Every structure is written in C-alpha cells, then in structure tokens.
Coordinates of N, CA and C in Angstrom, one line a residue:
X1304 N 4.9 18.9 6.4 CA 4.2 19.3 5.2 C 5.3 19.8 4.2
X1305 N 5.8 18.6 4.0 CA 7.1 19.3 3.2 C 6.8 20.2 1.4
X1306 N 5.7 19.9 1.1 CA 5.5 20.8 -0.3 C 5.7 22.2 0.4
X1307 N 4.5 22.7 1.2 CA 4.3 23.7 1.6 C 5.8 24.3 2.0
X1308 N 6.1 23.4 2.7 CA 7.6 24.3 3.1 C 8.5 24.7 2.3
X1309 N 8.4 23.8 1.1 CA 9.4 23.9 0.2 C 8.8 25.6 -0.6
X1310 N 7.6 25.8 -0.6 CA 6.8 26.9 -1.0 C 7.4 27.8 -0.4
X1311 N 7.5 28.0 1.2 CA 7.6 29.3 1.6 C 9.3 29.4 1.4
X1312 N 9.9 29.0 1.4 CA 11.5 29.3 0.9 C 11.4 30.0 -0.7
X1313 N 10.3 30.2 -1.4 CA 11.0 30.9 -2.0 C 10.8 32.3 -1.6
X1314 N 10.6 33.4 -2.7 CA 10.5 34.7 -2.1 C 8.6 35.0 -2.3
X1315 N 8.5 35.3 -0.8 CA 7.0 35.6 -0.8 C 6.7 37.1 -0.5
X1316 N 6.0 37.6 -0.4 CA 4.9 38.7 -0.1 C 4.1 38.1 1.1
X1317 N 4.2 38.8 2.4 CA 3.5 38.4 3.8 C 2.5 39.8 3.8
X1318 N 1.3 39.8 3.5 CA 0.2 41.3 4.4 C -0.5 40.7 5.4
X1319 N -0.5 41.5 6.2 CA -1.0 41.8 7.5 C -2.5 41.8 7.2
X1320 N -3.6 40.7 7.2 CA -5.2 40.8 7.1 C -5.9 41.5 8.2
X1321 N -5.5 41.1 9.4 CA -6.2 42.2 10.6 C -5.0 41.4 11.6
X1322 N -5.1 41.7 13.0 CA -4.4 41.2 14.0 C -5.0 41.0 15.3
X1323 N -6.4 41.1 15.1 CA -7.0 40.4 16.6 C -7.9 39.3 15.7
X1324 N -7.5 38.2 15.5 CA -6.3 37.1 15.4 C -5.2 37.7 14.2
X1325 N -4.1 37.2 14.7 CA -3.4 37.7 13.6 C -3.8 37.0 12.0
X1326 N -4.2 37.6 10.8 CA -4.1 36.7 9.9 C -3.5 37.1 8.7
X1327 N -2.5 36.2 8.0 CA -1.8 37.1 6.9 C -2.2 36.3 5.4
X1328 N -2.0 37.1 4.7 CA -2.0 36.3 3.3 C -0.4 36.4 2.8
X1329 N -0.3 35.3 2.5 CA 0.7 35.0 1.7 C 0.9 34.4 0.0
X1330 N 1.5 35.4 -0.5 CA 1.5 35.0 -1.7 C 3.3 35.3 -2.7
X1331 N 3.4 34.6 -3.6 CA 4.5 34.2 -4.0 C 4.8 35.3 -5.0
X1332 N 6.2 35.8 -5.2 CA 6.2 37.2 -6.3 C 5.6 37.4 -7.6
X1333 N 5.2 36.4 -8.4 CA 4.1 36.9 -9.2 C 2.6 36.8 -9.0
X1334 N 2.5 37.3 -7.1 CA 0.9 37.4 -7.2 C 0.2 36.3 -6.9
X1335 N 1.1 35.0 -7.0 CA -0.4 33.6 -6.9 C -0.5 33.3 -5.3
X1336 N -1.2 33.1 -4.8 CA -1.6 32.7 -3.0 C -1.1 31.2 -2.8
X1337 N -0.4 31.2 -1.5 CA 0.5 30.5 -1.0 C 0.0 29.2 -0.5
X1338 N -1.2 29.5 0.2 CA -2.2 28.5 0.7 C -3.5 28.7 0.4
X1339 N -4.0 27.3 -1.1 CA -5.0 27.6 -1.8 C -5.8 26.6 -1.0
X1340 N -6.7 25.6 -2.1 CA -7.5 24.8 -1.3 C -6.5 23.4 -1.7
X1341 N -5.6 23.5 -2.3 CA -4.7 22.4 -2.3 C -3.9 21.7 -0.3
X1342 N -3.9 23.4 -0.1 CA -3.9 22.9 1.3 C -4.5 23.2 2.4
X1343 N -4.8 24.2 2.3 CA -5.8 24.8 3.7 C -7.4 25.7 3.8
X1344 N -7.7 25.1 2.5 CA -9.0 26.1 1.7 C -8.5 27.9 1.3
X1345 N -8.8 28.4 2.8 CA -8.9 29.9 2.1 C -7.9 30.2 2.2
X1346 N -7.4 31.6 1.8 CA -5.7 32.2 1.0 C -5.3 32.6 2.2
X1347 N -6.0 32.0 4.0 CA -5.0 32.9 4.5 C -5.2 31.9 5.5
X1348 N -3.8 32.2 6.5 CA -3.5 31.2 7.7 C -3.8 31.9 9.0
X1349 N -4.7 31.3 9.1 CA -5.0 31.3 10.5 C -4.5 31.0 11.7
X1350 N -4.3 32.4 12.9 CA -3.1 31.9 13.5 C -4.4 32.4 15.4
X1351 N -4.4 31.6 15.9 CA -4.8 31.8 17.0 C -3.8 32.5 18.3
X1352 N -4.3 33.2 18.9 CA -3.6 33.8 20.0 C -3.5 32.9 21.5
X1353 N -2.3 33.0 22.2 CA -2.5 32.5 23.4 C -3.0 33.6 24.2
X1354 N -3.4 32.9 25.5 CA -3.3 33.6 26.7 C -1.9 34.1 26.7
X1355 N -2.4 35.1 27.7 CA -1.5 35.7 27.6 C -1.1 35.4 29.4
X1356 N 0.1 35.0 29.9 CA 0.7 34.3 31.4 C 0.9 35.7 32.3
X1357 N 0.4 35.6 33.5 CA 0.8 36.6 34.1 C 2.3 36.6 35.0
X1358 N 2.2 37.5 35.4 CA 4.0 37.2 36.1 C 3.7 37.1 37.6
X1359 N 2.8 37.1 37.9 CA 2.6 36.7 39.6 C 1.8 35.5 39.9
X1360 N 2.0 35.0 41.1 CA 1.3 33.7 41.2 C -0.2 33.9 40.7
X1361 N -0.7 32.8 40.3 CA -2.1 33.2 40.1 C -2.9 31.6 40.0
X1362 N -4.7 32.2 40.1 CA -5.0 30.9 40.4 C -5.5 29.9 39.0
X1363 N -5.4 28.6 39.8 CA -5.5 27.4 37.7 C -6.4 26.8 38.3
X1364 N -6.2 25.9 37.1 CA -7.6 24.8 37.2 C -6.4 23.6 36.3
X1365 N -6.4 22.2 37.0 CA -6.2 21.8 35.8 C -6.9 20.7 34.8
X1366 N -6.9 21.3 34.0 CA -7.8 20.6 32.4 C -7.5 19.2 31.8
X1367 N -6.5 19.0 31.7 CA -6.0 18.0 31.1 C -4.7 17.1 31.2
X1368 N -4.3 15.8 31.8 CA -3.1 15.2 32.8 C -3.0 14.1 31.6
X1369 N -1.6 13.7 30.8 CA -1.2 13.0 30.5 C 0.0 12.1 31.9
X1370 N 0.6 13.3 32.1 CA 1.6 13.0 33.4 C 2.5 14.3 34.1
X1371 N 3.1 14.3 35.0 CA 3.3 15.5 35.4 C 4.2 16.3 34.9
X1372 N 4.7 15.9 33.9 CA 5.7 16.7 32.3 C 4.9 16.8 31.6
X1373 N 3.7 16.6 31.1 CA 2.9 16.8 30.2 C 1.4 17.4 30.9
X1374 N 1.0 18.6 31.1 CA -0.4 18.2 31.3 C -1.0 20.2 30.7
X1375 N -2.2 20.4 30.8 CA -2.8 21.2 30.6 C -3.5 22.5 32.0
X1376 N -3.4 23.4 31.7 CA -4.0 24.0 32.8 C -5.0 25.1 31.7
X1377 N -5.9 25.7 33.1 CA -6.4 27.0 32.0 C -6.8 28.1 33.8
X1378 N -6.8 29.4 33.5 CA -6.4 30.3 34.5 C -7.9 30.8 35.1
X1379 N -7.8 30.6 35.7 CA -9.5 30.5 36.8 C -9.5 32.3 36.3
X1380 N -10.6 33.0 35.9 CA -11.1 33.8 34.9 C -12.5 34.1 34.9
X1381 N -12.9 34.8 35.8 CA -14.8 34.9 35.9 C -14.9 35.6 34.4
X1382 N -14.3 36.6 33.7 CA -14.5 37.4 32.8 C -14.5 36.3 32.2
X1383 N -13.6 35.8 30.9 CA -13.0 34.9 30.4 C -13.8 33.9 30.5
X1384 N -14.1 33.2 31.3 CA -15.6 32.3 31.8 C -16.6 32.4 31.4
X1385 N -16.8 33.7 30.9 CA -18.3 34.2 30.5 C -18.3 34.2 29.4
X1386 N -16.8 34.7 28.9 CA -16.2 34.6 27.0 C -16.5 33.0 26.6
X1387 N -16.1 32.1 26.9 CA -15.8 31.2 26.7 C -17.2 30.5 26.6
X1388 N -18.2 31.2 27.4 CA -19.4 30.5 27.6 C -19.9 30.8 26.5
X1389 N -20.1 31.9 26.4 CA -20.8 32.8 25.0 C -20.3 32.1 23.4
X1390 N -18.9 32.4 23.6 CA -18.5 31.2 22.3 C -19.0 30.1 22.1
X1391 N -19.1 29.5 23.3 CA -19.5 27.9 23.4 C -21.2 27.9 22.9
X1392 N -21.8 29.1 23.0 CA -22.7 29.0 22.4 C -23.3 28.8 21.1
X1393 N -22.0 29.8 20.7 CA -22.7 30.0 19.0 C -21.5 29.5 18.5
X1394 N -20.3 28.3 19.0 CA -20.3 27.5 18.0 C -21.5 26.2 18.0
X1395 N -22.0 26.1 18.4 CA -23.4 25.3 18.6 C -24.2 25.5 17.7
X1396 N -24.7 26.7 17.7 CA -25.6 27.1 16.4 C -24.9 27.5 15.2
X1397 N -23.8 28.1 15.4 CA -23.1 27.8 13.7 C -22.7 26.6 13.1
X1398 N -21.7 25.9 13.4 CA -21.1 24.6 13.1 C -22.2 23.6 12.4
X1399 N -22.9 23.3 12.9 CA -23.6 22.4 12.2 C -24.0 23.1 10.7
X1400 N -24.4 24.1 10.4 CA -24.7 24.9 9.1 C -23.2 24.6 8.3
X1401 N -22.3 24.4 8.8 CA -20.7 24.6 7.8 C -21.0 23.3 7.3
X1402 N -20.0 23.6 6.4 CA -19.7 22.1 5.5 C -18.6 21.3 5.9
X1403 N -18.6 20.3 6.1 CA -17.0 19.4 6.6 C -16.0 19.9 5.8
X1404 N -14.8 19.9 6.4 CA -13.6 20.1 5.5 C -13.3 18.8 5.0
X1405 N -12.9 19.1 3.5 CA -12.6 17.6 2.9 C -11.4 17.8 3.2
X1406 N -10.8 18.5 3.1 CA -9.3 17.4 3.4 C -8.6 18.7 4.3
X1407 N -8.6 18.1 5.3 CA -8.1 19.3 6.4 C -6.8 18.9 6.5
X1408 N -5.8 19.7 7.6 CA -4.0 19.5 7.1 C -4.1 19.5 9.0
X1409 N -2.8 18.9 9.3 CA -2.1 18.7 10.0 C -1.9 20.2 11.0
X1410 N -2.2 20.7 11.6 CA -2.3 21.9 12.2 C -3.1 23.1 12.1
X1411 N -4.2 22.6 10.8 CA -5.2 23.5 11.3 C -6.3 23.6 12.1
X1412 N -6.6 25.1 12.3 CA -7.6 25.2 12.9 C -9.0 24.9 12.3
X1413 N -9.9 24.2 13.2 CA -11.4 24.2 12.8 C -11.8 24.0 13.9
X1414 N -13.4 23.9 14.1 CA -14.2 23.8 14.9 C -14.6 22.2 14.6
X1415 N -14.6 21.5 15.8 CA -14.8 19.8 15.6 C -15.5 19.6 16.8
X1416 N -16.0 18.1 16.6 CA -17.2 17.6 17.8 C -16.0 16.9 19.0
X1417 N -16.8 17.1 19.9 CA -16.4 16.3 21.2 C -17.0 14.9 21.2
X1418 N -16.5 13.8 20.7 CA -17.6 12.6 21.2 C -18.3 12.4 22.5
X1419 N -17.6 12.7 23.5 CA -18.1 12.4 24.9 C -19.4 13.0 24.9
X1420 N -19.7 14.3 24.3 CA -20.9 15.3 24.5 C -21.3 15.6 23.6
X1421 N -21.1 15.7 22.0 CA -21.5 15.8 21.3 C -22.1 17.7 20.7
X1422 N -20.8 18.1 21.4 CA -20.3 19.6 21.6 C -19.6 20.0 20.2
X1423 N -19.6 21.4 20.1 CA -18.3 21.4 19.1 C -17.8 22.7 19.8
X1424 N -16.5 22.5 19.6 CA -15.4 22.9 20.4 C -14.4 23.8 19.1
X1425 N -13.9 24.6 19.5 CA -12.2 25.3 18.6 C -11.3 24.2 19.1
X1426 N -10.9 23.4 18.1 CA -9.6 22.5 17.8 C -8.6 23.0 16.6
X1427 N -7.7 22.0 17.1 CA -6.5 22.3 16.0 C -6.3 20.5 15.3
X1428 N -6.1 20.1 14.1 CA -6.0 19.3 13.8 C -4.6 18.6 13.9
X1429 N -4.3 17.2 14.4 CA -2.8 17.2 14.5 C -2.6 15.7 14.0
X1430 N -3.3 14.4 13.8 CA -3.6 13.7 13.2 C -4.9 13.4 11.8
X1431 N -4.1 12.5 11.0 CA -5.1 12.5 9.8 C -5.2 10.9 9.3
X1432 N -6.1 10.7 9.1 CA -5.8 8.4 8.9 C -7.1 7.9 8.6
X1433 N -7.2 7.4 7.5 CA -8.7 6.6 7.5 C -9.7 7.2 7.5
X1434 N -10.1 8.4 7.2 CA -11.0 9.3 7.3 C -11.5 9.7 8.5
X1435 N -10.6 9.4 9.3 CA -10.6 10.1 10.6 C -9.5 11.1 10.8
X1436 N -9.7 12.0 11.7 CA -8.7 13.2 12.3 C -8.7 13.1 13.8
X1437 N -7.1 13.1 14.2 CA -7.3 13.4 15.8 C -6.9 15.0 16.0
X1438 N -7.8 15.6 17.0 CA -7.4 16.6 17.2 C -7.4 17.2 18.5
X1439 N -6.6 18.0 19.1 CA -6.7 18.8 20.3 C -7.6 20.3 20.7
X1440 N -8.4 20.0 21.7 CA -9.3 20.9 21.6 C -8.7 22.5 22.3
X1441 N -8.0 23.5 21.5 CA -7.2 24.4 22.2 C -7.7 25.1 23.3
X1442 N -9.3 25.1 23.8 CA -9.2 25.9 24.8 C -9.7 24.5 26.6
X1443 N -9.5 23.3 25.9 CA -8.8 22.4 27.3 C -7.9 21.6 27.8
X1444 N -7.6 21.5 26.3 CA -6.4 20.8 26.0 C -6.6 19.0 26.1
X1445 N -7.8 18.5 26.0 CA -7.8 16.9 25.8 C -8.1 17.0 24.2
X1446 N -8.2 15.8 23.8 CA -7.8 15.5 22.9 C -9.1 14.6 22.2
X1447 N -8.8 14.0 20.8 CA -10.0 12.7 20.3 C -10.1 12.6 19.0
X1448 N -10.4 11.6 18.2 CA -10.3 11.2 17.2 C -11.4 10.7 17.0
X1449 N -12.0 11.7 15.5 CA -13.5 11.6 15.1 C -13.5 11.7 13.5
X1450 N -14.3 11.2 13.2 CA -15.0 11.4 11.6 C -14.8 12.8 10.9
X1451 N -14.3 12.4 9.9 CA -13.6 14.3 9.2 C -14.8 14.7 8.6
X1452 N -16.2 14.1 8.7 CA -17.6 14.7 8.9 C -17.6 15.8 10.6
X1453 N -17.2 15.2 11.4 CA -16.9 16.4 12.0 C -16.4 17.1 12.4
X1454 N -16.0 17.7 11.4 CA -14.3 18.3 11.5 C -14.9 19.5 10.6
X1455 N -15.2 20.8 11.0 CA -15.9 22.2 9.7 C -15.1 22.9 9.9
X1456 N -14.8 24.3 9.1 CA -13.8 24.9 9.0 C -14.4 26.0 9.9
X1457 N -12.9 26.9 10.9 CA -13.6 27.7 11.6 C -14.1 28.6 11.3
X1458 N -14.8 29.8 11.2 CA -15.6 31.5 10.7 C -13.8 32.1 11.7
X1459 N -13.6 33.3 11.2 CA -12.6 34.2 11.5 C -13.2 34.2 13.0
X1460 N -14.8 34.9 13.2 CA -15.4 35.3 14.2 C -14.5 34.5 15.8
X1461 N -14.4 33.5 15.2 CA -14.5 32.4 17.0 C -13.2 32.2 16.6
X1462 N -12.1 33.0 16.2 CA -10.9 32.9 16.7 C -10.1 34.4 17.5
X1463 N -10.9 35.2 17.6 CA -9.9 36.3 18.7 C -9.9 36.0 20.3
X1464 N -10.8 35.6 20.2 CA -10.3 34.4 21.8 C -9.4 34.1 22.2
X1465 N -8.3 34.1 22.6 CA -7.3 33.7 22.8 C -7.7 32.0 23.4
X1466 N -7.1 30.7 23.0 CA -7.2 29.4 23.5 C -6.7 29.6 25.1
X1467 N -7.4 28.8 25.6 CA -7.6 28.8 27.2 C -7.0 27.6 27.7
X1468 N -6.3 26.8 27.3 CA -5.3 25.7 27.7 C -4.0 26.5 27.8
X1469 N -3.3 26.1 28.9 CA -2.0 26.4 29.2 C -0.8 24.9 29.0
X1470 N -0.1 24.6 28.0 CA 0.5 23.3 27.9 C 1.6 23.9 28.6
X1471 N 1.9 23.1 30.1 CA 2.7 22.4 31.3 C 3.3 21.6 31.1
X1472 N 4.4 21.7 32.0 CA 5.2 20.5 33.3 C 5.3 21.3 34.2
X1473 N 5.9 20.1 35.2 CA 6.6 20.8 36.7 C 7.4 21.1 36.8
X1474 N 7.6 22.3 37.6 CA 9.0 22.6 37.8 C 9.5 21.2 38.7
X1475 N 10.9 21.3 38.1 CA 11.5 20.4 39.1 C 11.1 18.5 38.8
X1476 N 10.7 18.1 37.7 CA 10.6 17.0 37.2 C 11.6 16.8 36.0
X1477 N 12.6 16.0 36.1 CA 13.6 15.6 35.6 C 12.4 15.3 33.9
X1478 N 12.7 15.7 32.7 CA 12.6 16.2 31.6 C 13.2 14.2 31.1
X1479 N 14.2 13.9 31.4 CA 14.7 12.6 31.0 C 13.3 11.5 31.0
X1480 N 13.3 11.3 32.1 CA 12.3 10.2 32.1 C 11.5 10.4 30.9
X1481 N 11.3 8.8 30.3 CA 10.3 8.7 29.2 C 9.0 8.5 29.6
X1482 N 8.9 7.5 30.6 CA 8.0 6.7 30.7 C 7.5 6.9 32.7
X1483 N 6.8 7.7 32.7 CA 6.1 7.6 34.4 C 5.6 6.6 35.0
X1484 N 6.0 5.8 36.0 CA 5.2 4.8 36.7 C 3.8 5.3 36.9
X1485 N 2.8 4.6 36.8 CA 1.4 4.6 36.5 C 1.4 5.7 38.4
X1486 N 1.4 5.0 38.7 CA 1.3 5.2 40.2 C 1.9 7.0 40.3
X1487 N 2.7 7.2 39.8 CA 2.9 8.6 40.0 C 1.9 9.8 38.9
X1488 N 1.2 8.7 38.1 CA 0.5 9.7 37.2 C -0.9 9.9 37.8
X1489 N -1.1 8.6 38.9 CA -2.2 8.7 39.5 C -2.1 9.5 40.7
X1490 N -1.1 9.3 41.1 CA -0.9 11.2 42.6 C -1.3 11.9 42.0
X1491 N -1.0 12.1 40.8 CA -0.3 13.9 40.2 C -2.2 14.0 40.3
X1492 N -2.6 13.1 39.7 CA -4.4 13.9 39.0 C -4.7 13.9 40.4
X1493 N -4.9 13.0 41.7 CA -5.6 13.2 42.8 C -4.8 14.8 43.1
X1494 N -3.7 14.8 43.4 CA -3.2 16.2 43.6 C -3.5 17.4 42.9
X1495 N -4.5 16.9 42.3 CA -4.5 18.1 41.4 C -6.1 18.3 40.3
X1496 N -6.9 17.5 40.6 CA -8.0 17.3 40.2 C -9.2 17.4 40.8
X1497 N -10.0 18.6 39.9 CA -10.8 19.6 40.4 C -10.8 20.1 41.4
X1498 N -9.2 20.9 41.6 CA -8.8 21.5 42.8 C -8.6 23.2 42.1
X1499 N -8.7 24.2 43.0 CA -7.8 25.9 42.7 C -6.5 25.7 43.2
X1500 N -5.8 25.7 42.0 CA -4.2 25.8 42.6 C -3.8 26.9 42.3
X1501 N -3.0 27.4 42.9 CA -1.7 28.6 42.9 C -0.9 28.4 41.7
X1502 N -0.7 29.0 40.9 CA 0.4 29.1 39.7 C 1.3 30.1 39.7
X1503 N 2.7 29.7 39.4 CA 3.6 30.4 39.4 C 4.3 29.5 38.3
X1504 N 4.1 30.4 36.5 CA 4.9 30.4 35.5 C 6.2 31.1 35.9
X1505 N 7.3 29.4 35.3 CA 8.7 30.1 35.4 C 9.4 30.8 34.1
X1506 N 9.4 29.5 33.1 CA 10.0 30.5 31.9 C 9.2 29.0 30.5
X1507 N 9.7 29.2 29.5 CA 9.2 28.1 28.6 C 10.1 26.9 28.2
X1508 N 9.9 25.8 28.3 CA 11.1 24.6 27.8 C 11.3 24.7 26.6
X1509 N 12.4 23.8 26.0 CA 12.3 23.4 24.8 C 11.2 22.7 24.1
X1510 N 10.7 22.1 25.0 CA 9.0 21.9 24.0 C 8.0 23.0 23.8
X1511 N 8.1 23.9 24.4 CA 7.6 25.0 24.5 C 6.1 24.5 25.4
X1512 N 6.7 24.6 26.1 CA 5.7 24.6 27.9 C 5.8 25.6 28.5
X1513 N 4.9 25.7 29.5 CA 5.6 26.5 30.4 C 5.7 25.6 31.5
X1514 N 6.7 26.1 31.8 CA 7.6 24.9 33.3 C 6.5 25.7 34.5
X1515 N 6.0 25.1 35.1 CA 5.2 26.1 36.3 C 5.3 25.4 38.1
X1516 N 5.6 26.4 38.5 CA 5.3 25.8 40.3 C 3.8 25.7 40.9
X1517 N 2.9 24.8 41.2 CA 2.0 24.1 41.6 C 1.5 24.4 43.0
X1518 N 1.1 25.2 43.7 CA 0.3 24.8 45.4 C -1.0 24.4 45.1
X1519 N -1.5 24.1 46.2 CA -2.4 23.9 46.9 C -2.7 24.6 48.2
X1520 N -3.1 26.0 48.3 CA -2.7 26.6 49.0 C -4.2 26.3 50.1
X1521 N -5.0 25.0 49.7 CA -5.7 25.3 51.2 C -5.5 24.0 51.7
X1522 N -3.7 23.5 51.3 CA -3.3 22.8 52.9 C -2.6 23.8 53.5
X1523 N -2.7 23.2 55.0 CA -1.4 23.5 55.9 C -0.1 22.6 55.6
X1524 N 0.9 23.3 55.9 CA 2.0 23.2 55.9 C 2.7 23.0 54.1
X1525 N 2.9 21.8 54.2 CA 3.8 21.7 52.6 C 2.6 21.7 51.9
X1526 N 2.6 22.8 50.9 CA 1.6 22.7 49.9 C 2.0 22.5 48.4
X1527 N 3.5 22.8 48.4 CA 4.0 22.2 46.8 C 3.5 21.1 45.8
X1528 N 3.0 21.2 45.4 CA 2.5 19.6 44.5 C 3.6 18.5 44.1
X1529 N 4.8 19.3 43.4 CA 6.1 18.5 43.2 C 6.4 17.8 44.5
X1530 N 6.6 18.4 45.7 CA 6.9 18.1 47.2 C 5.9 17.1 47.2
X1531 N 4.6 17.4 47.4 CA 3.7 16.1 47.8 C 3.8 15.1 46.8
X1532 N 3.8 15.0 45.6 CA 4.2 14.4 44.9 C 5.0 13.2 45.1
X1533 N 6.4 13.9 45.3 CA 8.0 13.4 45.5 C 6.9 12.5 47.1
X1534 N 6.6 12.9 48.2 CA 6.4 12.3 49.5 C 5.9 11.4 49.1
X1535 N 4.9 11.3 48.6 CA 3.6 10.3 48.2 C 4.1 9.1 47.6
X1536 N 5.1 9.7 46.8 CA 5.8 8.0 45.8 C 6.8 7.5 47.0
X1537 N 7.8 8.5 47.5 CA 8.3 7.5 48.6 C 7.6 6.8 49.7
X1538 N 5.9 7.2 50.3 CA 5.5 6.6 50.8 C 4.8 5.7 50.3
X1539 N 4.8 5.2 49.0 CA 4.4 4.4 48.5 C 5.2 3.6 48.4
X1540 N 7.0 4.0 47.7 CA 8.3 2.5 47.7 C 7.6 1.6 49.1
X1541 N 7.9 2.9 50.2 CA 7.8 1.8 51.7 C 6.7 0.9 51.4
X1542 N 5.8 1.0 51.3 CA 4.8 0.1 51.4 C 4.4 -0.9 50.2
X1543 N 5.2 -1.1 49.5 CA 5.3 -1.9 48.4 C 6.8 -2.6 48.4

C-alpha cells in the first residue's frame, strides 16, 4: 500500500483510542486523519489481539493444513469455546444489518461469509480482484474468496477476542523445501486430523510462526508427529 506508507513517514500524532483491542488514531501534524475512507473508512486502525501461547505443553486442535511448514492450530479452551460460541452468535444477527464495504484494503479487518455454510466469521482481507476479496478467517485460519457484497465492516464490539488460529510449522522441518510431495501433506492431516494433540511452542520464525513440537499422546511409544511423519514417508519410498 505504498500511498499509505508513504503517509506514515512523515511526522504523525499516534493516540491511544482504548486497548482491549488496541486502537489508535492517527493523524498527521496539522490535525487531518491518516486513514480516511480513501483507505479504510473510519479514522482509526484496527488492530486485533493474538492469543496469547502458553509456555508449557498444552493441548491443540488442528484447524487448518496447507503442509507441515504451513498449517493452523487453535488451543483446546472450554472457556474460550464458549467465547467463541457467543460471538459466533451475534455476528449472525449483526452482519447482515451492515452495509458492504465498498472498497476494502488489503489487511483489513471485517466480518465476511463463509461459502461452505453461509456463516459470517472475523476475517482479515488479504486479496482483492474482480470484485471479489480473498480472505483468512482469523479465528481458524482457512481461507476463501467471495463477493465484496460479503465482505461488512467489523463493529469495535467483535474484536477484543483475541483470533483463535495459531499460524505453525514443525519443529524440525527443513524451512528450504518449496514444494511437499503430495503424499507427505497427506500423513501430516491423517496425523493430525480431528485429533487432541500435545503442543509445545518453541520460539517464532522468520515468517512469524510459531515453530511448535506435535504429540499424540494417546499412542504408545513414538508419539512425535515429525517422527511419525519422517517413518511414514520412508515407509512409503520402500514401497513405491
């Protein structure tokens, strides 16, 4: 968004609007607001909170598998469960009352439909084309590309939530590879789909992930995911 950026280089004024979500207004030294409806409707940027990672193993779920450098988790949570439910409620009965955003940007937040279900979900906008938007839904982390009719701007209300996706890899998966043989992207989900795994966050990559260690702690013996993983494809070379 290179206008915008070119904006914030000069000298601005940052205030603090509240902080459970954080939200600030930004405006330029004589006073005019930084983000009008030229780019993101209202004068202030909306910034969603993560979860927050605990430091001891703990139990996941995972949400969403591109491949085993890329995938989604969200933190098994009865409380949080219940949040999440409740939200999911009354973006239901709000959203439909909003108005579409006409021209939404590249990273914002809004409330958008799920085609599969015909849900509306807290997304972030990360594609824009043809009067479509693709966007990622931040609290499961899949993704979809729908009509910028359903794409509404979010209410403040349905962002102190912190998003409930955790964006992964494995520890211990070489970062190089571009491209995963099909066959290893198809372990990783059986290993790992609609199962309770064990988590243990190590630190964050350069993509900003968290690199995480994987069990399965209701096998016996090797319950690593990486490990079974790694076994699985060599028992696969043999037999191919």
């Amino acid at each position: 968004f290179p206008e915008f950026n070119s904006l914030l280089k000069q000298n601005v004024s940052c205030t603090a609007v509240s902080f459970e979500p954080l939200l600030v207004d930004l405006k330029t030294k004589d006073k005019q607001p930084i983000i009008d409806s030229k780019f993101a409707g209202p004068n202030v940027f909306y910034h969603l909170p993560n979860v927050k990672l605990p430091p001891r193993p703990t139990f996941v779920t995972v949400s969403e598998t591109a491949n085993p450098y890329s995938f989604f988790v969200e933190l098994v949570d009865h409380t949080t469960a219940i949040e999440l439910g409740d939200l999911s409620a009354q973006l239901q009965l709000a959203c439909p009352t909003l108005t579409p955003l006409s021209s939404p940007v590249i990273g914002q937040l809004c409330c958008a439909v799920f085609s599969q279900d015909n849900d509306w979900y807290r997304a972030r906008v990360t594609e824009i084309h043809n009067e479509h938007a693709k966007v990622v839904f931040v609290d499961y982390g899949n993704t979809d590309e729908i009509p910028l009719s359903c794409v509404r701007p979010i209410p403040e209300k349905f962002l102190r939530l912190p998003s409930q996706s955790i964006s992964c890899c494995l520890a211990n998966v070489d970062p190089i590879i571009k491209q995963f043989p099909s066959e290893s992207i198809t372990i990783f989900k059986a290993l790992t789909k609609q199962k309770q795994l064990t988590a243990t966050f190590k630190r964050l990559n350069e993509r900003h992930q968290s690199v995480v260690v994987l069990k399965d702690e209701s096998i016996e013996g090797e319950n690593d995911i990486y490990q079974l993983l790694v076994q699985s494809l060599q028992e696969h070379a043999r037999h191919h």
